[in-house]
PDB file of C-alpha atoms and ligand atoms in Angstrom:
ATOM      1  CA  MET O  14       0.000   0.000   0.000  1.00  0.00           C
ATOM      2  CA  GLY O  15       1.480   3.354  -1.036  1.00  0.00           C
ATOM      3  CA  GLN O  16       4.483   1.662  -2.758  1.00  0.00           C
ATOM      4  CA  ARG O  17       3.687   3.650  -5.869  1.00  0.00           C
ATOM      5  CA  VAL O  18       2.629   7.291  -5.529  1.00  0.00           C
ATOM      6  CA  ASP O  19       1.587   9.434  -8.511  1.00  0.00           C
ATOM      7  CA  TYR O  20       2.114  12.981  -7.321  1.00  0.00           C
ATOM      8  CA  PHE O  21       0.578  16.082  -8.925  1.00  0.00           C
ATOM      9  CA  LYS O  22       0.976  19.719  -7.970  1.00  0.00           C
ATOM     10  CA  THR O  23      -2.444  20.428  -9.456  1.00  0.00           C
ATOM     11  CA  ILE O  24      -5.076  18.033 -10.711  1.00  0.00           C
ATOM     12  CA  ASP O  25      -8.838  18.069 -11.235  1.00  0.00           C
ATOM     13  CA  SER O  26      -9.466  15.399  -8.602  1.00  0.00           C
ATOM     14  CA  THR O  27      -7.280  12.579  -7.291  1.00  0.00           C
ATOM     15  CA  ASN O  28     -10.368  10.327  -7.410  1.00  0.00           C
ATOM     16  CA  ILE O  29     -10.935  11.124 -11.092  1.00  0.00           C
ATOM     17  CA  GLN O  30      -7.250  10.504 -11.862  1.00  0.00           C
ATOM     18  CA  ALA O  31      -7.226   7.246  -9.854  1.00  0.00           C
ATOM     19  CA  ASN O  32     -10.305   6.104 -11.809  1.00  0.00           C
ATOM     20  CA  LYS O  33      -8.450   6.757 -15.071  1.00  0.00           C
ATOM     21  CA  ILE O  34      -5.411   4.654 -14.167  1.00  0.00           C
ATOM     22  CA  ALA O  35      -7.060   2.004 -11.977  1.00  0.00           C
ATOM     23  CA  SER O  36      -7.328  -0.819 -14.520  1.00  0.00           C
ATOM     24  CA  GLN O  37      -3.628  -0.637 -15.425  1.00  0.00           C
ATOM     25  CA  SER O  38      -2.325   0.033 -11.903  1.00  0.00           C
ATOM     26  CA  PRO O  39      -1.409  -2.365  -9.123  1.00  0.00           C
ATOM     27  CA  GLU O  40      -3.451  -2.446  -5.953  1.00  0.00           C
ATOM     28  CA  GLY O  41      -2.262   0.104  -3.411  1.00  0.00           C
ATOM     29  CA  THR O  42      -1.320   2.754  -5.999  1.00  0.00           C
ATOM     30  CA  VAL O  43      -1.825   6.243  -4.573  1.00  0.00           C
ATOM     31  CA  VAL O  44      -2.654   9.501  -6.357  1.00  0.00           C
ATOM     32  CA  LEU O  45      -1.622  12.541  -4.297  1.00  0.00           C
ATOM     33  CA  ALA O  46      -2.050  16.241  -5.114  1.00  0.00           C
ATOM     34  CA  ASP O  47      -1.193  19.606  -3.536  1.00  0.00           C
ATOM     35  CA  GLU O  48      -4.304  21.134  -5.053  1.00  0.00           C
ATOM     36  CA  GLN O  49      -7.512  19.935  -6.730  1.00  0.00           C
ATOM     37  CA  THR O  50      -9.509  22.105  -9.097  1.00  0.00           C
ATOM     38  CA  LYS O  51     -12.561  19.806  -9.040  1.00  0.00           C
ATOM     39  CA  GLY O  52     -12.312  18.109  -5.648  1.00  0.00           C
ATOM     40  CA  LYS O  53     -15.330  15.878  -5.138  1.00  0.00           C
ATOM     41  CA  GLY O  54     -17.248  15.447  -1.913  1.00  0.00           C
ATOM     42  CA  ARG O  55     -20.035  13.016  -1.180  1.00  0.00           C
ATOM     43  CA  ILE O  56     -23.491  13.336  -2.710  1.00  0.00           C
ATOM     44  CA  GLY O  57     -22.255  15.465  -5.607  1.00  0.00           C
ATOM     45  CA  ARG O  58     -20.778  18.136  -3.349  1.00  0.00           C
ATOM     46  CA  THR O  59     -17.552  20.017  -4.046  1.00  0.00           C
ATOM     47  CA  TRP O  60     -14.532  19.476  -1.802  1.00  0.00           C
ATOM     48  CA  VAL O  61     -12.660  22.787  -1.858  1.00  0.00           C
ATOM     49  CA  SER O  62      -8.987  21.810  -2.115  1.00  0.00           C
ATOM     50  CA  GLU O  63      -6.705  24.832  -2.259  1.00  0.00           C
ATOM     51  CA  GLN O  64      -2.970  24.491  -2.612  1.00  0.00           C
ATOM     52  CA  ASN O  65      -1.240  23.182   0.495  1.00  0.00           C
ATOM     53  CA  LYS O  66      -4.307  23.722   2.691  1.00  0.00           C
ATOM     54  CA  GLY O  67      -4.937  20.028   3.084  1.00  0.00           C
ATOM     55  CA  LEU O  68      -3.987  16.478   2.311  1.00  0.00           C
ATOM     56  CA  TYR O  69      -5.774  15.172  -0.790  1.00  0.00           C
ATOM     57  CA  PHE O  70      -5.143  11.607  -1.917  1.00  0.00           C
ATOM     58  CA  SER O  71      -6.801   8.516  -3.367  1.00  0.00           C
ATOM     59  CA  THR O  72      -5.825   4.860  -3.107  1.00  0.00           C
ATOM     60  CA  ILE O  73      -6.714   2.124  -5.600  1.00  0.00           C
ATOM     61  CA  LEU O  74      -7.908  -1.141  -4.039  1.00  0.00           C
ATOM     62  CA  LYS O  75      -8.684  -4.425  -5.782  1.00  0.00           C
ATOM     63  CA  PRO O  76     -10.087  -6.666  -3.088  1.00  0.00           C
ATOM     64  CA  ASP O  77     -11.341 -10.124  -3.936  1.00  0.00           C
ATOM     65  CA  ILE O  78     -14.449  -9.842  -1.759  1.00  0.00           C
ATOM     66  CA  ALA O  79     -18.196 -10.237  -2.219  1.00  0.00           C
ATOM     67  CA  LEU O  80     -19.981  -7.107  -3.439  1.00  0.00           C
ATOM     68  CA  MET O  81     -22.002  -6.894  -0.241  1.00  0.00           C
ATOM     69  CA  GLN O  82     -18.771  -6.491   1.751  1.00  0.00           C
ATOM     70  CA  ALA O  83     -17.686  -3.436  -0.242  1.00  0.00           C
ATOM     71  CA  PRO O  84     -19.473  -0.734   1.798  1.00  0.00           C
ATOM     72  CA  PHE O  85     -17.385  -1.767   4.799  1.00  0.00           C
ATOM     73  CA  ILE O  86     -14.302  -0.345   3.044  1.00  0.00           C
ATOM     74  CA  THR O  87     -15.352   3.208   3.964  1.00  0.00           C
ATOM     75  CA  GLN O  88     -15.642   2.137   7.594  1.00  0.00           C
ATOM     76  CA  LEU O  89     -12.239   0.479   7.398  1.00  0.00           C
ATOM     77  CA  VAL O  90     -10.693   3.695   6.115  1.00  0.00           C
ATOM     78  CA  ALA O  91     -12.395   5.746   8.838  1.00  0.00           C
ATOM     79  CA  ALA O  92     -11.000   3.336  11.430  1.00  0.00           C
ATOM     80  CA  SER O  93      -7.480   3.426   9.896  1.00  0.00           C
ATOM     81  CA  LEU O  94      -7.441   7.228   9.858  1.00  0.00           C
ATOM     82  CA  THR O  95      -8.728   7.380  13.413  1.00  0.00           C
ATOM     83  CA  LYS O  96      -6.086   4.921  14.592  1.00  0.00           C
ATOM     84  CA  THR O  97      -3.394   7.063  12.954  1.00  0.00           C
ATOM     85  CA  PHE O  98      -4.651  10.258  14.593  1.00  0.00           C
ATOM     86  CA  LEU O  99      -4.849   8.523  17.972  1.00  0.00           C
ATOM     87  CA  ASP O 100      -1.255   7.277  17.491  1.00  0.00           C
ATOM     88  CA  LEU O 101      -0.321  10.945  17.040  1.00  0.00           C
ATOM     89  CA  GLY O 102      -2.146  11.825  20.271  1.00  0.00           C
ATOM     90  CA  ILE O 103      -5.051  13.531  18.469  1.00  0.00           C
ATOM     91  CA  GLU O 104      -8.508  12.739  19.864  1.00  0.00           C
ATOM     92  CA  ILE O 105     -10.548  12.046  16.761  1.00  0.00           C
ATOM     93  CA  SER O 106     -14.045  10.636  16.603  1.00  0.00           C
ATOM     94  CA  ILE O 107     -16.080   9.277  13.710  1.00  0.00           C
ATOM     95  CA  LYS O 108     -19.408  10.632  12.602  1.00  0.00           C
ATOM     96  CA  TRP O 109     -20.899   7.612  10.886  1.00  0.00           C
ATOM     97  CA  PRO O 110     -20.519   6.829   8.078  1.00  0.00           C
ATOM     98  CA  ASN O 111     -17.507   8.768   6.877  1.00  0.00           C
ATOM     99  CA  ASP O 112     -16.685  12.059   8.583  1.00  0.00           C
ATOM    100  CA  LEU O 113     -13.864  12.543  11.032  1.00  0.00           C
ATOM    101  CA  ILE O 114     -14.572  14.949  13.837  1.00  0.00           C
ATOM    102  CA  TYR O 115     -12.248  16.971  16.064  1.00  0.00           C
ATOM    103  CA  LYS O 116     -13.736  18.997  18.924  1.00  0.00           C
ATOM    104  CA  GLY O 117     -17.198  18.681  17.393  1.00  0.00           C
ATOM    105  CA  LYS O 118     -16.221  19.820  13.899  1.00  0.00           C
ATOM    106  CA  LYS O 119     -15.423  17.988  10.693  1.00  0.00           C
ATOM    107  CA  VAL O 120     -11.713  17.795   9.839  1.00  0.00           C
ATOM    108  CA  ALA O 121     -11.683  15.057   7.208  1.00  0.00           C
ATOM    109  CA  GLY O 122     -13.937  13.198   4.801  1.00  0.00           C
ATOM    110  CA  ILE O 123     -13.837  10.006   2.773  1.00  0.00           C
ATOM    111  CA  LEU O 124     -15.243   9.460  -0.727  1.00  0.00           C
ATOM    112  CA  THR O 125     -15.350   5.821  -1.811  1.00  0.00           C
ATOM    113  CA  GLU O 126     -16.171   4.973  -5.423  1.00  0.00           C
ATOM    114  CA  MET O 127     -16.506   1.488  -6.831  1.00  0.00           C
ATOM    115  CA  SER O 128     -16.335  -0.023 -10.290  1.00  0.00           C
ATOM    116  CA  ALA O 129     -17.956  -3.441 -10.411  1.00  0.00           C
ATOM    117  CA  GLU O 130     -19.110  -6.107 -12.842  1.00  0.00           C
ATOM    118  CA  ILE O 131     -22.278  -8.072 -12.135  1.00  0.00           C
ATOM    119  CA  ASP O 132     -20.652 -10.311  -9.573  1.00  0.00           C
ATOM    120  CA  HIS O 133     -17.233  -8.933  -8.803  1.00  0.00           C
ATOM    121  CA  ILE O 134     -15.400  -5.746  -7.928  1.00  0.00           C
ATOM    122  CA  SER O 135     -13.017  -4.398 -10.587  1.00  0.00           C
ATOM    123  CA  TYR O 136     -11.602  -1.763  -8.264  1.00  0.00           C
ATOM    124  CA  ILE O 137     -12.440   0.612  -5.447  1.00  0.00           C
ATOM    125  CA  ILE O 138     -11.106   4.151  -5.164  1.00  0.00           C
ATOM    126  CA  VAL O 139     -10.791   5.504  -1.667  1.00  0.00           C
ATOM    127  CA  GLY O 140     -10.420   9.290  -1.624  1.00  0.00           C
ATOM    128  CA  ILE O 141      -9.411  11.072   1.551  1.00  0.00           C
ATOM    129  CA  GLY O 142      -9.405  14.803   2.212  1.00  0.00           C
ATOM    130  CA  ILE O 143      -7.987  16.201   5.459  1.00  0.00           C
ATOM    131  CA  ASN O 144      -8.165  19.874   6.408  1.00  0.00           C
ATOM    132  CA  LEU O 145      -4.687  20.717   7.619  1.00  0.00           C
ATOM    133  CA  TYR O 146      -4.113  24.445   7.198  1.00  0.00           C
ATOM    134  CA  LYS O 147      -7.391  25.747   5.779  1.00  0.00           C
ATOM    135  CA  LYS O 148      -8.340  29.009   7.529  1.00  0.00           C
ATOM    136  CA  ASP O 149     -11.380  30.381   5.749  1.00  0.00           C
ATOM    137  CA  PHE O 150     -14.379  28.134   5.566  1.00  0.00           C
ATOM    138  CA  GLU O 151     -17.315  28.901   3.317  1.00  0.00           C
ATOM    139  CA  ASP O 152     -20.294  30.438   5.175  1.00  0.00           C
ATOM    140  CA  GLU O 153     -22.476  27.361   4.998  1.00  0.00           C
ATOM    141  CA  ILE O 154     -19.867  25.105   6.638  1.00  0.00           C
ATOM    142  CA  LYS O 155     -17.929  27.395   8.939  1.00  0.00           C
ATOM    143  CA  ASP O 156     -19.787  26.309  12.081  1.00  0.00           C
ATOM    144  CA  LYS O 157     -19.397  22.638  11.204  1.00  0.00           C
ATOM    145  CA  ALA O 158     -15.859  22.325   9.814  1.00  0.00           C
ATOM    146  CA  THR O 159     -12.377  23.162  10.999  1.00  0.00           C
ATOM    147  CA  SER O 160      -8.732  22.433  10.199  1.00  0.00           C
ATOM    148  CA  PHE O 161      -5.989  21.117  12.435  1.00  0.00           C
ATOM    149  CA  ALA O 162      -4.054  24.403  12.173  1.00  0.00           C
ATOM    150  CA  ASN O 163      -7.187  26.241  13.360  1.00  0.00           C
ATOM    151  CA  GLU O 164      -7.153  23.992  16.418  1.00  0.00           C
ATOM    152  CA  GLY O 165      -3.433  24.578  17.068  1.00  0.00           C
ATOM    153  CA  ILE O 166      -2.224  21.234  15.690  1.00  0.00           C
ATOM    154  CA  GLU O 167       0.578  20.916  13.122  1.00  0.00           C
ATOM    155  CA  ILE O 168       0.502  17.807  10.964  1.00  0.00           C
ATOM    156  CA  ASP O 169       3.204  17.080   8.418  1.00  0.00           C
ATOM    157  CA  ARG O 170       1.615  15.532   5.317  1.00  0.00           C
ATOM    158  CA  ILE O 171       4.378  13.054   4.532  1.00  0.00           C
ATOM    159  CA  GLU O 172       4.775  11.997   8.151  1.00  0.00           C
ATOM    160  CA  PHE O 173       1.033  11.420   8.346  1.00  0.00           C
ATOM    161  CA  LEU O 174       1.027   9.277   5.192  1.00  0.00           C
ATOM    162  CA  ARG O 175       4.003   7.238   6.482  1.00  0.00           C
ATOM    163  CA  LYS O 176       2.038   6.429   9.618  1.00  0.00           C
ATOM    164  CA  PHE O 177      -1.327   5.972   7.907  1.00  0.00           C
ATOM    165  CA  PHE O 178      -0.464   3.403   5.219  1.00  0.00           C
ATOM    166  CA  PRO O 179       0.850   0.682   7.571  1.00  0.00           C
ATOM    167  CA  ASN O 180      -2.281   1.062   9.735  1.00  0.00           C
ATOM    168  CA  PHE O 181      -4.519   0.960   6.672  1.00  0.00           C
ATOM    169  CA  GLU O 182      -2.728  -2.050   5.207  1.00  0.00           C
ATOM    170  CA  ASP O 183      -2.865  -3.934   8.499  1.00  0.00           C
ATOM    171  CA  LEU O 184      -6.638  -3.417   8.954  1.00  0.00           C
ATOM    172  CA  TYR O 185      -7.258  -4.104   5.253  1.00  0.00           C
ATOM    173  CA  GLU O 186      -5.380  -7.419   5.327  1.00  0.00           C
ATOM    174  CA  LYS O 187      -7.254  -8.456   8.478  1.00  0.00           C
ATOM    175  CA  PHE O 188     -10.574  -7.486   6.876  1.00  0.00           C
ATOM    176  CA  LYS O 189      -9.827  -9.554   3.755  1.00  0.00           C
ATOM    177  CA  ALA O 190      -8.979 -12.497   6.029  1.00  0.00           C
ATOM    178  CA  GLY O 191     -12.394 -12.090   7.659  1.00  0.00           C
ATOM    179  CA  ASP O 192     -11.223 -10.366  10.851  1.00  0.00           C
ATOM    180  CA  LYS O 193     -12.996  -7.056  11.421  1.00  0.00           C
ATOM    181  CA  ARG O 194     -12.671  -6.986  15.215  1.00  0.00           C
ATOM    182  CA  GLU O 195     -10.121  -4.188  15.564  1.00  0.00           C
ATOM    183  CA  CYS O 196     -11.959  -2.074  13.012  1.00  0.00           C
ATOM    184  CA  LEU O 197     -15.282  -2.556  14.757  1.00  0.00           C
ATOM    185  CA  ASP O 198     -13.714  -1.787  18.148  1.00  0.00           C
ATOM    186  CA  ILE O 199     -12.428   1.525  16.802  1.00  0.00           C
ATOM    187  CA  LEU O 200     -15.704   2.332  15.016  1.00  0.00           C
ATOM    188  CA  ARG O 201     -17.723   1.713  18.169  1.00  0.00           C
ATOM    189  CA  SER O 202     -15.384   3.181  20.758  1.00  0.00           C
ATOM    190  CA  ARG O 203     -14.629   6.346  18.764  1.00  0.00           C
ATOM    191  CA  SER O 204     -18.122   6.914  17.408  1.00  0.00           C
ATOM    192  CA  ALA O 205     -19.503  10.427  17.709  1.00  0.00           C
ATOM    193  CA  VAL O 206     -23.066   9.214  17.171  1.00  0.00           C
ATOM    194  CA  LEU O 207     -23.586   6.097  19.294  1.00  0.00           C
ATOM    195  CA  GLY O 208     -25.702   6.662  22.382  1.00  0.00           C
ATOM    196  CA  ARG O 209     -27.018   9.957  21.025  1.00  0.00           C
ATOM    197  CA  GLU O 210     -30.097  11.346  19.386  1.00  0.00           C
ATOM    198  CA  VAL O 211     -29.314  12.167  15.778  1.00  0.00           C
ATOM    199  CA  TYR O 212     -31.205  13.000  12.620  1.00  0.00           C
ATOM    200  CA  LYS O 213     -31.370  10.454   9.871  1.00  0.00           C
ATOM    201  CA  ILE O 214     -31.478  12.154   6.490  1.00  0.00           C
ATOM    202  CA  LYS O 215     -32.938  10.441   3.479  1.00  0.00           C
ATOM    203  CA  GLU O 216     -34.240  12.160   0.372  1.00  0.00           C
ATOM    204  CA  GLY O 217     -34.255  15.486   2.222  1.00  0.00           C
ATOM    205  CA  GLU O 218     -36.404  14.224   5.078  1.00  0.00           C
ATOM    206  CA  ARG O 219     -35.059  14.493   8.658  1.00  0.00           C
ATOM    207  CA  VAL O 220     -36.137  11.886  11.182  1.00  0.00           C
ATOM    208  CA  LYS O 221     -35.071  11.968  14.826  1.00  0.00           C
ATOM    209  CA  VAL O 222     -33.608   8.621  15.918  1.00  0.00           C
ATOM    210  CA  PHE O 223     -31.446   7.219  18.706  1.00  0.00           C
ATOM    211  CA  ALA O 224     -28.159   5.678  17.521  1.00  0.00           C
ATOM    212  CA  ARG O 225     -27.885   2.306  19.307  1.00  0.00           C
ATOM    213  CA  ASP O 226     -25.054   0.317  17.760  1.00  0.00           C
ATOM    214  CA  ILE O 227     -22.883  -0.419  14.750  1.00  0.00           C
ATOM    215  CA  ASP O 228     -23.378  -3.962  13.498  1.00  0.00           C
ATOM    216  CA  ASP O 229     -20.682  -6.301  12.175  1.00  0.00           C
ATOM    217  CA  MET O 230     -21.245  -5.101   8.596  1.00  0.00           C
ATOM    218  CA  GLY O 231     -20.607  -1.493   9.669  1.00  0.00           C
ATOM    219  CA  ASN O 232     -24.301  -0.563   9.424  1.00  0.00           C
ATOM    220  CA  LEU O 233     -25.845   1.765  11.987  1.00  0.00           C
ATOM    221  CA  ILE O 234     -28.630   0.421  14.177  1.00  0.00           C
ATOM    222  CA  VAL O 235     -31.067   3.163  15.145  1.00  0.00           C
ATOM    223  CA  GLU O 236     -34.216   3.267  17.235  1.00  0.00           C
ATOM    224  CA  HIS O 237     -37.160   5.447  16.240  1.00  0.00           C
ATOM    225  CA  GLU O 238     -39.278   7.354  18.768  1.00  0.00           C
ATOM    226  CA  SER O 239     -41.948   4.682  18.208  1.00  0.00           C
ATOM    227  CA  GLY O 240     -39.490   2.051  19.475  1.00  0.00           C
ATOM    228  CA  GLN O 241     -39.056   0.544  16.017  1.00  0.00           C
ATOM    229  CA  VAL O 242     -35.470  -0.545  15.366  1.00  0.00           C
ATOM    230  CA  GLU O 243     -33.971   0.050  11.924  1.00  0.00           C
ATOM    231  CA  THR O 244     -30.709  -0.901  10.256  1.00  0.00           C
ATOM    232  CA  VAL O 245     -29.279   2.004   8.308  1.00  0.00           C
ATOM    233  CA  PHE O 246     -26.967   0.796   5.569  1.00  0.00           C
ATOM    234  CA  THR O 247     -23.644   2.461   4.948  1.00  0.00           C
ATOM    235  CA  GLY O 248     -23.746   4.671   1.918  1.00  0.00           C
ATOM    236  CA  GLU O 249     -27.536   4.856   2.043  1.00  0.00           C
ATOM    237  CA  ILE O 250     -27.998   7.969   4.152  1.00  0.00           C
ATOM    238  CA  SER O 251     -26.101  10.329   6.367  1.00  0.00           C
ATOM    239  CA  ILE O 252     -26.621  11.376   9.916  1.00  0.00           C
ATOM    240  CA  ARG O 253     -26.701  15.061  10.874  1.00  0.00           C
ATOM    241  CA  GLY O 254     -27.606  16.973  13.952  1.00  0.00           C
ATOM    242  CA  LEU O 255     -24.570  16.515  16.162  1.00  0.00           C
TER     243      LEU O 255
HETATM  244  C1  BTN J   4     -16.833  14.225   1.925  1.00  0.00           C
HETATM  245  O1  BTN J   4     -16.733  14.363   3.127  1.00  0.00           O
HETATM  246  O2  BTN J   4     -17.782  14.709   1.279  1.00  0.00           O
HETATM  247  C2  BTN J   4     -15.762  13.440   1.197  1.00  0.00           C
HETATM  248  C3  BTN J   4     -14.617  14.329   0.794  1.00  0.00           C
HETATM  249  C4  BTN J   4     -13.523  13.577   0.060  1.00  0.00           C
HETATM  250  C5  BTN J   4     -12.462  14.509  -0.480  1.00  0.00           C
HETATM  251  C6  BTN J   4     -11.293  13.769  -1.049  1.00  0.00           C
HETATM  252  S1  BTN J   4      -9.903  14.813  -1.387  1.00  0.00           S
HETATM  253  C7  BTN J   4      -9.100  13.515  -2.236  1.00  0.00           C
HETATM  254  C8  BTN J   4     -10.160  12.785  -3.022  1.00  0.00           C
HETATM  255  N1  BTN J   4     -10.350  13.393  -4.335  1.00  0.00           N
HETATM  256  C9  BTN J   4     -11.550  13.962  -4.458  1.00  0.00           C
HETATM  257  O3  BTN J   4     -11.960  14.567  -5.471  1.00  0.00           O
HETATM  258  N2  BTN J   4     -12.267  13.767  -3.335  1.00  0.00           N
HETATM  259  C10 BTN J   4     -11.525  13.010  -2.342  1.00  0.00           C
END
């Protein structure tokens, strides 16, 4: 993982570039950029990626797993990032399914994209954006997002990547061998939503629910005010209202 790194000063999006080279590239190839002109966020959003304000990179994975296991990859990445931050002494938590939170505000996001045939995965692109030095946040996100520099924490990009890839590889190999225990421990113990009332958002509708647990597939188990218990699948919806 990270043996081969394609580095760009400027690119449209490391996810777009990784998609272009995925079929001809070995698993673990990384696309890294100082700046993205068309950084992509989840649900068609833009991920503003100015030069040297953050860490923007994508990794190509080619796991031989069943399609139904694929959504867990986002959870695995969230757990690997969290483990790396904790190793650095930074108290990160995870807002299911894919936001990393520091002191109540988002500092990093994950965008996972998959290319699959009917019954098997061709490749998965895992894009990670971390706000390192960003100072000015757009009006609509400034109460919800921050950067490490804003919080008085210096993170060196290369040092972070050197620590992240071994953690990622370790949890990824365990996952492929059927062992998700460490991942699930991190997801549950560092969750910013478990044990709280949150809003489930689907097709623009907000429903108040209580976040009970994360199941072994990485899905969120919520309880409605009526007492009805529901499994919320990763990638299906997002949870707001922290
Ligand atoms: C989100 O929280 O909405 C996900 C943000 C993911 C951003 C990263 S930056 C590197 C990679 N390339 C992209 O275009 N997006 C991801």
